[in-house]
Amino acid sequence: MPWLLLIGQGRATVPRADLQAGSAQPMDRVRIAVVGAGVMGLSTTVCISKLVPRCSITVISDKFTPETTSDVAAGMLIPPTYPDTPLHKQKQWFKETFDHLFAIANSTEAEDAGVLLVSGWQIFRSIPAEEVPFWADVVLGFRKMTKDELKKFPQHVFGQAFTTLKCEGPVYLPWLEKRVKGSRGLILTRRIEDLWELHPSFDIVVNCSGLGSRQLAGDAKIFPVRGQVLKVQAPWLKHFIRDGSGLTYIYPGISNVTLGGTRQKGDWNLSPDAEISKDILSRCCVLEPSLRGACDIREKVGLRPSRSGVRLEKELLVRDGRRLPVVHHYGHGSGGITTHWGTALEAARLVSECAQALRTPAPKSKL
Amino acid sequence: MMVCLQPPFLQAGTMRVVVIGAGVIGLSTALCIHERYRPVLQSLDVKVYADRFTPLTSTDVAAGLWQPYISDPSHPQEALWNQQTFNYLLSHINSPNAANMGLALVSGYNLFREAVPDPYWKDIVLGFRKLTPRELDNFPDYSYGWFNTSLILEGRRYLQWLTERLTERGVKFFLRKVESFEEVARGGADVIINCTGVWAGVLQPDPLLQPGRGQIIKVDAPWMKHFIITHDPERGIYKSPYIIPGIQAVTLGGIFQLGNWSETNNIQDHNTIWEGCCRLEPTLKDAEIVGEWTGFRPARPQVRLEREQLHFGSSNTEVIHNYGHGGYGLTIHWGCALEVAKLFGKVLEERSLLKMPPSHL
């Protein structure tokens, strides 16, 4: 199938002549295709380039920043809970992501990477079953709010105060793209309809296509949870405020404040709804009355790639005698930016295993 | 049937008040007096005389963080006035007007090179706690510190807001360089409120009052959401780098020079501030500088807040002094304004203009 290439700013490499995966000849340069250029695709590419020697990586996507789901997310590091992923794994992914971004936040790269420290409050209208969440010792300075602090929120009876990180897609993704190109990765624009399109030009496919996996991986377990947000100008706000339900939140960022939100299961509609915007603003003004002075209000919609657990595993696709190793890395729902570096490291390890397998000469069979 | 309530305290007789000074002390004191006494004294007339108005006052240069000095005040009343100011400002934090007042909540770090006792204001601010080791890892030059939530009250916006409130009430402003209390008294003032700040010595010599020259750099660094104040007990207050985010820009400082009257920005001070703050917060290195200013903290061992009777010719003129708030003018302003209003009430009583002070004071 001829390649339609719309080349980004990377170097173009001509795909090598067909090399059957799994042949007896050990592989020299492993050709890796990463499908998807949101936070998962780009960070996985960076992790692979550091872990896997002698490989070439090509990121292929139909959408790039600022048009990915990662660009809509506020990027606040406050973890959700995945029912089907062991808690110790979730905590590990969060900690790895937090430590990675914390180092960036304190470096001279912070502004270029769009990473910053923000303090604030998560508040509850009734005492939560879990007063201290699993991630309390990963964020900084976690403690219960004092009575005086809670006076600011007369409808809430309990709260948690802590300092966490915000990682802003529209800045972080371009920064990651620079790193991808810096490690000689290639970035191509193309809509992949079937992972087999990547065979035989690539030896390993890393599937970071988020909701696209419904089609690309035939995964019916992934579904959209629609989120509408407002991005407003309110530079006097220095703290995040999140209602424990997760439905209403105020996240101040570098150049705007994100107000949210909604959680609409199974809704694929990417157009903003004016009634919903009014409702979001009204709910946020209850928590922070000074928002009535907010201006330059912009509406955005993102579809969270939701799944009961993150799919992070290898799969060997086989068809008509052809083999294509795939590493799946998708399904982070509302916790993408929150866990991305931890899951990217793990995805890179899985890719490394695939590369090792390809480089190991296959045992001679009797047939 | 309409029932008209006769205000019990209404009396005949004029009361002309002149407030000298239009920084935060002058304007807030004018507003406090007008709010409390205009309803009960129809003849109250308040004017503001000043040779500098916003954006040219000392208040305009201040970063605006509510934070008293970390040591106990020499005058215990100051602790109360600081607290009254914090509570007053906090009560406005949920108002839709908060940002127009220049008011916002802000959290941040106080950093030290060794353990220090907690400050007396730890229960005034919100959520006061010590820093955890991971937080301190961020600040390799410091080994101890506090975290708390406080308030920003940006001088320029607050002065604009106070000016609007006063204008609504009919208080008039006069651009005037006052040379003496006498000139104001002979002009018809019954009570003079002296809020002349660092220049109070011009009207009445005060050897205890000195300029505490400060210089600040304002940068565009919207990723900075926390204040960071460092302390170096050997060098003294405000002589160690500090970073204070405002509503739009971030203030960098760390200069305090007693006795220096130079109003121009100094290049060495610029370098001291820049190097100190970039060392503290490396992310600032690429921040764009949007302005640089010099101002004089009206430094004094304690605030001068007291009455004085002056005699010019046959009449007595009451002067209420309210100056010398050092680097904590915004922090203490409302408590002082309330105290001046109390003293003013006594003046009214003594002149039989008021049977008794309004019960809400």
mmCIF file of C-alpha atoms in Angstrom, chain B residues 60-328:
data_model
loop_
_atom_site.group_PDB
_atom_site.id
_atom_site.type_symbol
_atom_site.label_atom_id
_atom_site.label_comp_id
_atom_site.label_asym_id
_atom_site.label_seq_id
_atom_site.Cartn_x
_atom_site.Cartn_y
_atom_site.Cartn_z
ATOM 1 C CA ASP B 60 1.823 51.295 44.633
ATOM 2 C CA VAL B 61 5.328 49.826 44.868
ATOM 3 C CA ALA B 62 4.452 47.260 47.526
ATOM 4 C CA ALA B 63 4.001 43.645 46.417
ATOM 5 C CA GLY B 64 0.937 43.495 48.622
ATOM 6 C CA LEU B 65 1.364 40.248 50.498
ATOM 7 C CA TRP B 66 -0.312 40.176 53.889
ATOM 8 C CA GLN B 67 2.489 39.126 56.198
ATOM 9 C CA PRO B 68 3.710 40.825 59.386
ATOM 10 C CA TYR B 69 7.352 40.689 60.430
ATOM 11 C CA ILE B 70 8.215 37.281 61.837
ATOM 12 C CA SER B 71 9.288 38.632 65.218
ATOM 13 C CA ASP B 72 6.822 39.863 67.805
ATOM 14 C CA PRO B 73 5.912 43.533 67.411
ATOM 15 C CA SER B 74 7.321 45.966 69.938
ATOM 16 C CA HIS B 75 3.825 47.363 70.358
ATOM 17 C CA PRO B 76 1.351 44.534 71.103
ATOM 18 C CA GLN B 77 -1.533 46.511 69.593
ATOM 19 C CA GLU B 78 0.063 46.013 66.200
ATOM 20 C CA ALA B 79 -0.587 42.282 66.416
ATOM 21 C CA LEU B 80 -4.267 43.012 66.950
ATOM 22 C CA TRP B 81 -4.376 45.497 64.077
ATOM 23 C CA ASN B 82 -2.743 42.955 61.759
ATOM 24 C CA GLN B 83 -5.321 40.381 62.725
ATOM 25 C CA GLN B 84 -8.213 42.775 62.255
ATOM 26 C CA THR B 85 -6.914 43.602 58.792
ATOM 27 C CA PHE B 86 -6.595 39.953 57.787
ATOM 28 C CA ASN B 87 -10.093 39.112 58.990
ATOM 29 C CA TYR B 88 -11.548 42.165 57.305
ATOM 30 C CA LEU B 89 -9.923 41.279 53.979
ATOM 31 C CA LEU B 90 -10.800 37.599 54.316
ATOM 32 C CA SER B 91 -14.445 38.527 54.793
ATOM 33 C CA HIS B 92 -14.346 40.016 51.276
ATOM 34 C CA ILE B 93 -12.698 37.054 49.613
ATOM 35 C CA ASN B 94 -15.962 35.501 48.463
ATOM 36 C CA SER B 95 -17.312 38.755 47.126
ATOM 37 C CA PRO B 96 -17.592 39.045 43.332
ATOM 38 C CA ASN B 97 -15.647 42.290 43.778
ATOM 39 C CA ALA B 98 -12.600 40.698 45.319
ATOM 40 C CA ALA B 99 -10.468 40.949 42.175
ATOM 41 C CA ASN B 100 -11.512 44.593 41.675
ATOM 42 C CA MET B 101 -10.220 45.318 45.164
ATOM 43 C CA GLY B 102 -6.930 43.726 44.202
ATOM 44 C CA LEU B 103 -7.648 40.943 46.662
ATOM 45 C CA ALA B 104 -6.878 37.246 46.252
ATOM 46 C CA LEU B 105 -5.883 34.233 48.322
ATOM 47 C CA VAL B 106 -2.303 33.113 47.828
ATOM 48 C CA SER B 107 -0.291 30.319 49.404
ATOM 49 C CA GLY B 108 3.426 29.983 49.728
ATOM 50 C CA TYR B 109 6.679 29.367 51.436
ATOM 51 C CA ASN B 110 8.767 31.070 54.102
ATOM 52 C CA LEU B 111 12.296 29.651 54.030
ATOM 53 C CA PHE B 112 15.002 29.664 56.690
ATOM 54 C CA ARG B 113 18.510 28.324 57.055
ATOM 55 C CA GLU B 114 17.760 26.910 60.492
ATOM 56 C CA ALA B 115 14.779 26.086 62.669
ATOM 57 C CA VAL B 116 12.929 29.107 64.044
ATOM 58 C CA PRO B 117 9.964 29.469 66.404
ATOM 59 C CA ASP B 118 6.518 29.773 64.837
ATOM 60 C CA PRO B 119 5.415 33.367 64.228
ATOM 61 C CA TYR B 120 2.730 34.964 66.391
ATOM 62 C CA TRP B 121 0.463 35.189 63.355
ATOM 63 C CA LYS B 122 0.433 31.470 62.598
ATOM 64 C CA ASP B 123 -3.207 31.134 63.632
ATOM 65 C CA ILE B 124 -4.288 34.261 61.791
ATOM 66 C CA VAL B 125 -3.273 32.965 58.363
ATOM 67 C CA LEU B 126 -4.867 29.787 57.028
ATOM 68 C CA GLY B 127 -3.478 26.284 57.123
ATOM 69 C CA PHE B 128 -0.129 27.167 58.686
ATOM 70 C CA ARG B 129 2.255 24.208 58.801
ATOM 71 C CA LYS B 130 5.928 23.354 58.592
ATOM 72 C CA LEU B 131 7.436 22.335 55.279
ATOM 73 C CA THR B 132 7.991 18.660 54.564
ATOM 74 C CA PRO B 133 11.444 17.381 53.548
ATOM 75 C CA ARG B 134 10.329 16.872 49.922
ATOM 76 C CA GLU B 135 9.176 20.444 49.722
ATOM 77 C CA LEU B 136 12.500 21.623 51.095
ATOM 78 C CA ASP B 137 14.328 19.607 48.420
ATOM 79 C CA ASN B 138 13.134 22.285 46.049
ATOM 80 C CA PHE B 139 15.137 24.909 47.922
ATOM 81 C CA PRO B 140 18.658 23.575 48.397
ATOM 82 C CA ASP B 141 19.918 26.696 50.212
ATOM 83 C CA TYR B 142 17.311 26.357 52.955
ATOM 84 C CA SER B 143 16.685 23.694 55.533
ATOM 85 C CA TYR B 144 13.513 24.796 57.329
ATOM 86 C CA GLY B 145 10.317 26.574 56.513
ATOM 87 C CA TRP B 146 6.610 27.216 56.717
ATOM 88 C CA PHE B 147 3.700 26.850 54.335
ATOM 89 C CA ASN B 148 0.524 28.847 54.729
ATOM 90 C CA THR B 149 -2.302 30.508 52.849
ATOM 91 C CA SER B 150 -2.464 34.273 53.064
ATOM 92 C CA LEU B 151 -3.811 37.167 51.022
ATOM 93 C CA ILE B 152 -2.574 39.424 48.299
ATOM 94 C CA LEU B 153 -3.857 42.978 48.350
ATOM 95 C CA GLU B 154 -2.372 44.706 45.338
ATOM 96 C CA GLY B 155 -1.600 48.309 46.223
ATOM 97 C CA ARG B 156 -2.520 49.914 42.934
ATOM 98 C CA ARG B 157 -5.874 48.173 42.509
ATOM 99 C CA TYR B 158 -6.796 48.642 46.143
ATOM 100 C CA LEU B 159 -6.054 52.362 45.998
ATOM 101 C CA GLN B 160 -8.176 52.652 42.857
ATOM 102 C CA TRP B 161 -10.973 50.784 44.595
ATOM 103 C CA LEU B 162 -10.705 52.954 47.726
ATOM 104 C CA THR B 163 -10.728 56.055 45.550
ATOM 105 C CA GLU B 164 -13.946 54.897 43.861
ATOM 106 C CA ARG B 165 -15.612 54.165 47.216
ATOM 107 C CA LEU B 166 -14.597 57.554 48.587
ATOM 108 C CA THR B 167 -15.692 59.375 45.440
ATOM 109 C CA GLU B 168 -19.107 57.691 45.635
ATOM 110 C CA ARG B 169 -19.426 59.084 49.140
ATOM 111 C CA GLY B 170 -18.636 62.595 48.046
ATOM 112 C CA VAL B 171 -15.151 62.731 49.549
ATOM 113 C CA LYS B 172 -13.030 65.131 47.510
ATOM 114 C CA PHE B 173 -9.357 64.823 46.621
ATOM 115 C CA PHE B 174 -6.942 67.728 46.349
ATOM 116 C CA LEU B 175 -3.497 67.641 44.778
ATOM 117 C CA ARG B 176 -1.625 69.744 47.258
ATOM 118 C CA LYS B 177 1.768 69.795 48.876
ATOM 119 C CA VAL B 178 1.019 70.518 52.536
ATOM 120 C CA GLU B 179 3.849 72.459 54.203
ATOM 121 C CA SER B 180 2.462 72.569 57.733
ATOM 122 C CA PHE B 181 -0.395 71.462 59.933
ATOM 123 C CA GLU B 182 -1.044 75.111 60.571
ATOM 124 C CA GLU B 183 -1.869 75.868 56.954
ATOM 125 C CA VAL B 184 -4.442 73.067 56.964
ATOM 126 C CA ALA B 185 -5.869 74.198 60.325
ATOM 127 C CA ARG B 186 -6.173 77.808 59.233
ATOM 128 C CA GLY B 187 -7.884 76.535 56.087
ATOM 129 C CA GLY B 188 -10.747 75.388 58.302
ATOM 130 C CA ALA B 189 -9.930 71.819 59.268
ATOM 131 C CA ASP B 190 -11.255 70.710 62.655
ATOM 132 C CA VAL B 191 -9.456 67.397 62.636
ATOM 133 C CA ILE B 192 -6.356 66.479 60.652
ATOM 134 C CA ILE B 193 -5.486 62.853 60.042
ATOM 135 C CA ASN B 194 -1.776 62.653 59.376
ATOM 136 C CA CYS B 195 -1.111 59.772 56.968
ATOM 137 C CA THR B 196 1.982 61.209 55.356
ATOM 138 C CA GLY B 197 4.002 58.022 55.613
ATOM 139 C CA VAL B 198 7.722 58.298 55.085
ATOM 140 C CA TRP B 199 7.478 62.074 54.620
ATOM 141 C CA ALA B 200 5.836 62.744 58.007
ATOM 142 C CA GLY B 201 9.046 64.376 59.176
ATOM 143 C CA VAL B 202 8.360 67.321 56.888
ATOM 144 C CA LEU B 203 5.326 68.302 58.932
ATOM 145 C CA GLN B 204 6.810 67.447 62.307
ATOM 146 C CA PRO B 205 10.350 66.171 62.876
ATOM 147 C CA ASP B 206 10.425 62.538 63.972
ATOM 148 C CA PRO B 207 13.882 61.053 64.548
ATOM 149 C CA LEU B 208 12.359 57.587 64.831
ATOM 150 C CA LEU B 209 11.091 57.664 61.237
ATOM 151 C CA GLN B 210 13.432 56.700 58.422
ATOM 152 C CA PRO B 211 13.066 55.617 54.826
ATOM 153 C CA GLY B 212 13.533 51.862 54.339
ATOM 154 C CA ARG B 213 14.322 52.037 50.652
ATOM 155 C CA GLY B 214 13.079 49.107 48.606
ATOM 156 C CA GLN B 215 13.483 48.225 44.960
ATOM 157 C CA ILE B 216 11.434 45.647 43.119
ATOM 158 C CA ILE B 217 11.392 44.071 39.689
ATOM 159 C CA LYS B 218 8.072 43.016 38.186
ATOM 160 C CA VAL B 219 8.135 40.090 35.773
ATOM 161 C CA ASP B 220 5.705 38.171 33.664
ATOM 162 C CA ALA B 221 5.818 34.648 35.141
ATOM 163 C CA PRO B 222 2.264 33.352 35.257
ATOM 164 C CA TRP B 223 3.345 29.826 36.190
ATOM 165 C CA MET B 224 4.360 31.114 39.625
ATOM 166 C CA LYS B 225 1.365 30.505 41.868
ATOM 167 C CA HIS B 226 3.115 30.666 45.245
ATOM 168 C CA PHE B 227 4.946 33.329 47.194
ATOM 169 C CA ILE B 228 8.473 32.434 48.289
ATOM 170 C CA ILE B 229 10.027 34.521 51.058
ATOM 171 C CA THR B 230 13.508 33.786 52.283
ATOM 172 C CA HIS B 231 14.910 34.904 55.594
ATOM 173 C CA ASP B 232 18.451 35.620 56.588
ATOM 174 C CA PRO B 233 18.570 36.719 60.216
ATOM 175 C CA GLU B 234 22.067 38.091 59.760
ATOM 176 C CA ARG B 235 20.982 40.444 57.009
ATOM 177 C CA GLY B 236 17.596 41.465 58.361
ATOM 178 C CA ILE B 237 14.056 41.736 57.084
ATOM 179 C CA TYR B 238 13.466 42.261 53.340
ATOM 180 C CA LYS B 239 17.189 41.914 52.606
ATOM 181 C CA SER B 240 16.826 38.349 51.452
ATOM 182 C CA PRO B 241 15.215 37.396 48.128
ATOM 183 C CA TYR B 242 11.448 37.210 47.881
ATOM 184 C CA ILE B 243 9.064 36.336 45.065
ATOM 185 C CA ILE B 244 5.435 37.375 45.348
ATOM 186 C CA PRO B 245 2.887 36.702 42.598
ATOM 187 C CA GLY B 246 0.329 39.436 42.058
ATOM 188 C CA ILE B 247 -2.812 39.436 40.007
ATOM 189 C CA GLN B 248 -0.992 39.911 36.688
ATOM 190 C CA ALA B 249 2.733 40.156 37.342
ATOM 191 C CA VAL B 250 5.171 38.656 39.836
ATOM 192 C CA THR B 251 7.171 40.911 42.171
ATOM 193 C CA LEU B 252 10.812 40.102 42.854
ATOM 194 C CA GLY B 253 12.544 41.856 45.727
ATOM 195 C CA GLY B 254 15.066 41.710 48.500
ATOM 196 C CA ILE B 255 16.261 45.247 49.148
ATOM 197 C CA PHE B 256 15.950 47.225 52.379
ATOM 198 C CA GLN B 257 18.250 50.194 52.876
ATOM 199 C CA LEU B 258 17.651 52.343 55.937
ATOM 200 C CA GLY B 259 18.311 56.010 55.396
ATOM 201 C CA ASN B 260 18.592 55.848 51.611
ATOM 202 C CA TRP B 261 16.424 58.512 49.986
ATOM 203 C CA SER B 262 17.379 57.763 46.395
ATOM 204 C CA GLU B 263 14.218 57.342 44.379
ATOM 205 C CA THR B 264 15.892 56.013 41.254
ATOM 206 C CA ASN B 265 16.412 52.359 40.414
ATOM 207 C CA ASN B 266 19.918 51.191 41.157
ATOM 208 C CA ILE B 267 21.738 48.703 38.923
ATOM 209 C CA GLN B 268 23.503 46.885 41.760
ATOM 210 C CA ASP B 269 20.209 46.448 43.550
ATOM 211 C CA HIS B 270 18.724 45.158 40.308
ATOM 212 C CA ASN B 271 21.467 42.553 40.071
ATOM 213 C CA THR B 272 21.103 41.592 43.729
ATOM 214 C CA ILE B 273 17.394 41.021 43.271
ATOM 215 C CA TRP B 274 17.734 39.205 39.948
ATOM 216 C CA GLU B 275 20.522 36.870 40.982
ATOM 217 C CA GLY B 276 18.967 36.118 44.333
ATOM 218 C CA CYS B 277 15.546 35.344 42.915
ATOM 219 C CA CYS B 278 16.821 33.298 39.959
ATOM 220 C CA ARG B 279 18.925 31.242 42.330
ATOM 221 C CA LEU B 280 15.869 30.659 44.460
ATOM 222 C CA GLU B 281 13.605 29.897 41.503
ATOM 223 C CA PRO B 282 15.530 28.917 38.342
ATOM 224 C CA THR B 283 12.359 28.987 36.248
ATOM 225 C CA LEU B 284 12.548 32.789 36.396
ATOM 226 C CA LYS B 285 15.604 33.022 34.209
ATOM 227 C CA ASP B 286 13.571 33.535 31.049
ATOM 228 C CA ALA B 287 10.809 35.613 32.605
ATOM 229 C CA GLU B 288 10.178 38.916 30.859
ATOM 230 C CA ILE B 289 10.746 42.023 32.972
ATOM 231 C CA VAL B 290 7.743 44.316 32.803
ATOM 232 C CA GLY B 291 8.835 47.031 35.216
ATOM 233 C CA GLU B 292 11.132 48.103 38.009
ATOM 234 C CA TRP B 293 10.321 50.455 40.883
ATOM 235 C CA THR B 294 11.774 52.062 43.985
ATOM 236 C CA GLY B 295 9.799 53.004 47.077
ATOM 237 C CA PHE B 296 10.390 53.999 50.677
ATOM 238 C CA ARG B 297 9.007 51.930 53.489
ATOM 239 C CA PRO B 298 8.134 54.360 56.315
ATOM 240 C CA ALA B 299 10.312 52.528 58.848
ATOM 241 C CA ARG B 300 9.806 53.182 62.524
ATOM 242 C CA PRO B 301 10.301 51.055 65.672
ATOM 243 C CA GLN B 302 6.519 51.088 65.958
ATOM 244 C CA VAL B 303 3.587 52.736 64.229
ATOM 245 C CA ARG B 304 2.790 56.245 65.431
ATOM 246 C CA LEU B 305 -0.956 56.182 66.049
ATOM 247 C CA GLU B 306 -2.024 58.799 68.562
ATOM 248 C CA ARG B 307 -3.815 62.086 69.066
ATOM 249 C CA GLU B 308 -2.148 65.424 69.417
ATOM 250 C CA GLN B 309 -3.761 68.802 70.066
ATOM 251 C CA LEU B 310 -2.211 71.724 68.249
ATOM 252 C CA HIS B 311 -3.028 75.343 68.952
ATOM 253 C CA PHE B 312 -3.096 77.845 66.139
ATOM 254 C CA GLY B 313 -4.472 81.174 67.132
ATOM 255 C CA SER B 314 -7.624 80.751 69.183
ATOM 256 C CA SER B 315 -8.718 77.340 67.962
ATOM 257 C CA ASN B 316 -7.616 73.849 68.880
ATOM 258 C CA THR B 317 -6.904 71.504 66.059
ATOM 259 C CA GLU B 318 -6.958 67.803 66.638
ATOM 260 C CA VAL B 319 -4.296 65.844 64.807
ATOM 261 C CA ILE B 320 -4.486 62.090 64.710
ATOM 262 C CA HIS B 321 -1.183 60.612 63.568
ATOM 263 C CA ASN B 322 -1.224 57.378 61.610
ATOM 264 C CA TYR B 323 2.161 56.779 60.015
ATOM 265 C CA GLY B 324 5.314 54.662 60.270
ATOM 266 C CA HIS B 325 3.978 51.295 59.097
ATOM 267 C CA GLY B 326 7.291 50.122 57.673
ATOM 268 C CA GLY B 327 6.989 47.218 55.278
ATOM 269 C CA TYR B 328 3.652 46.093 56.660
#
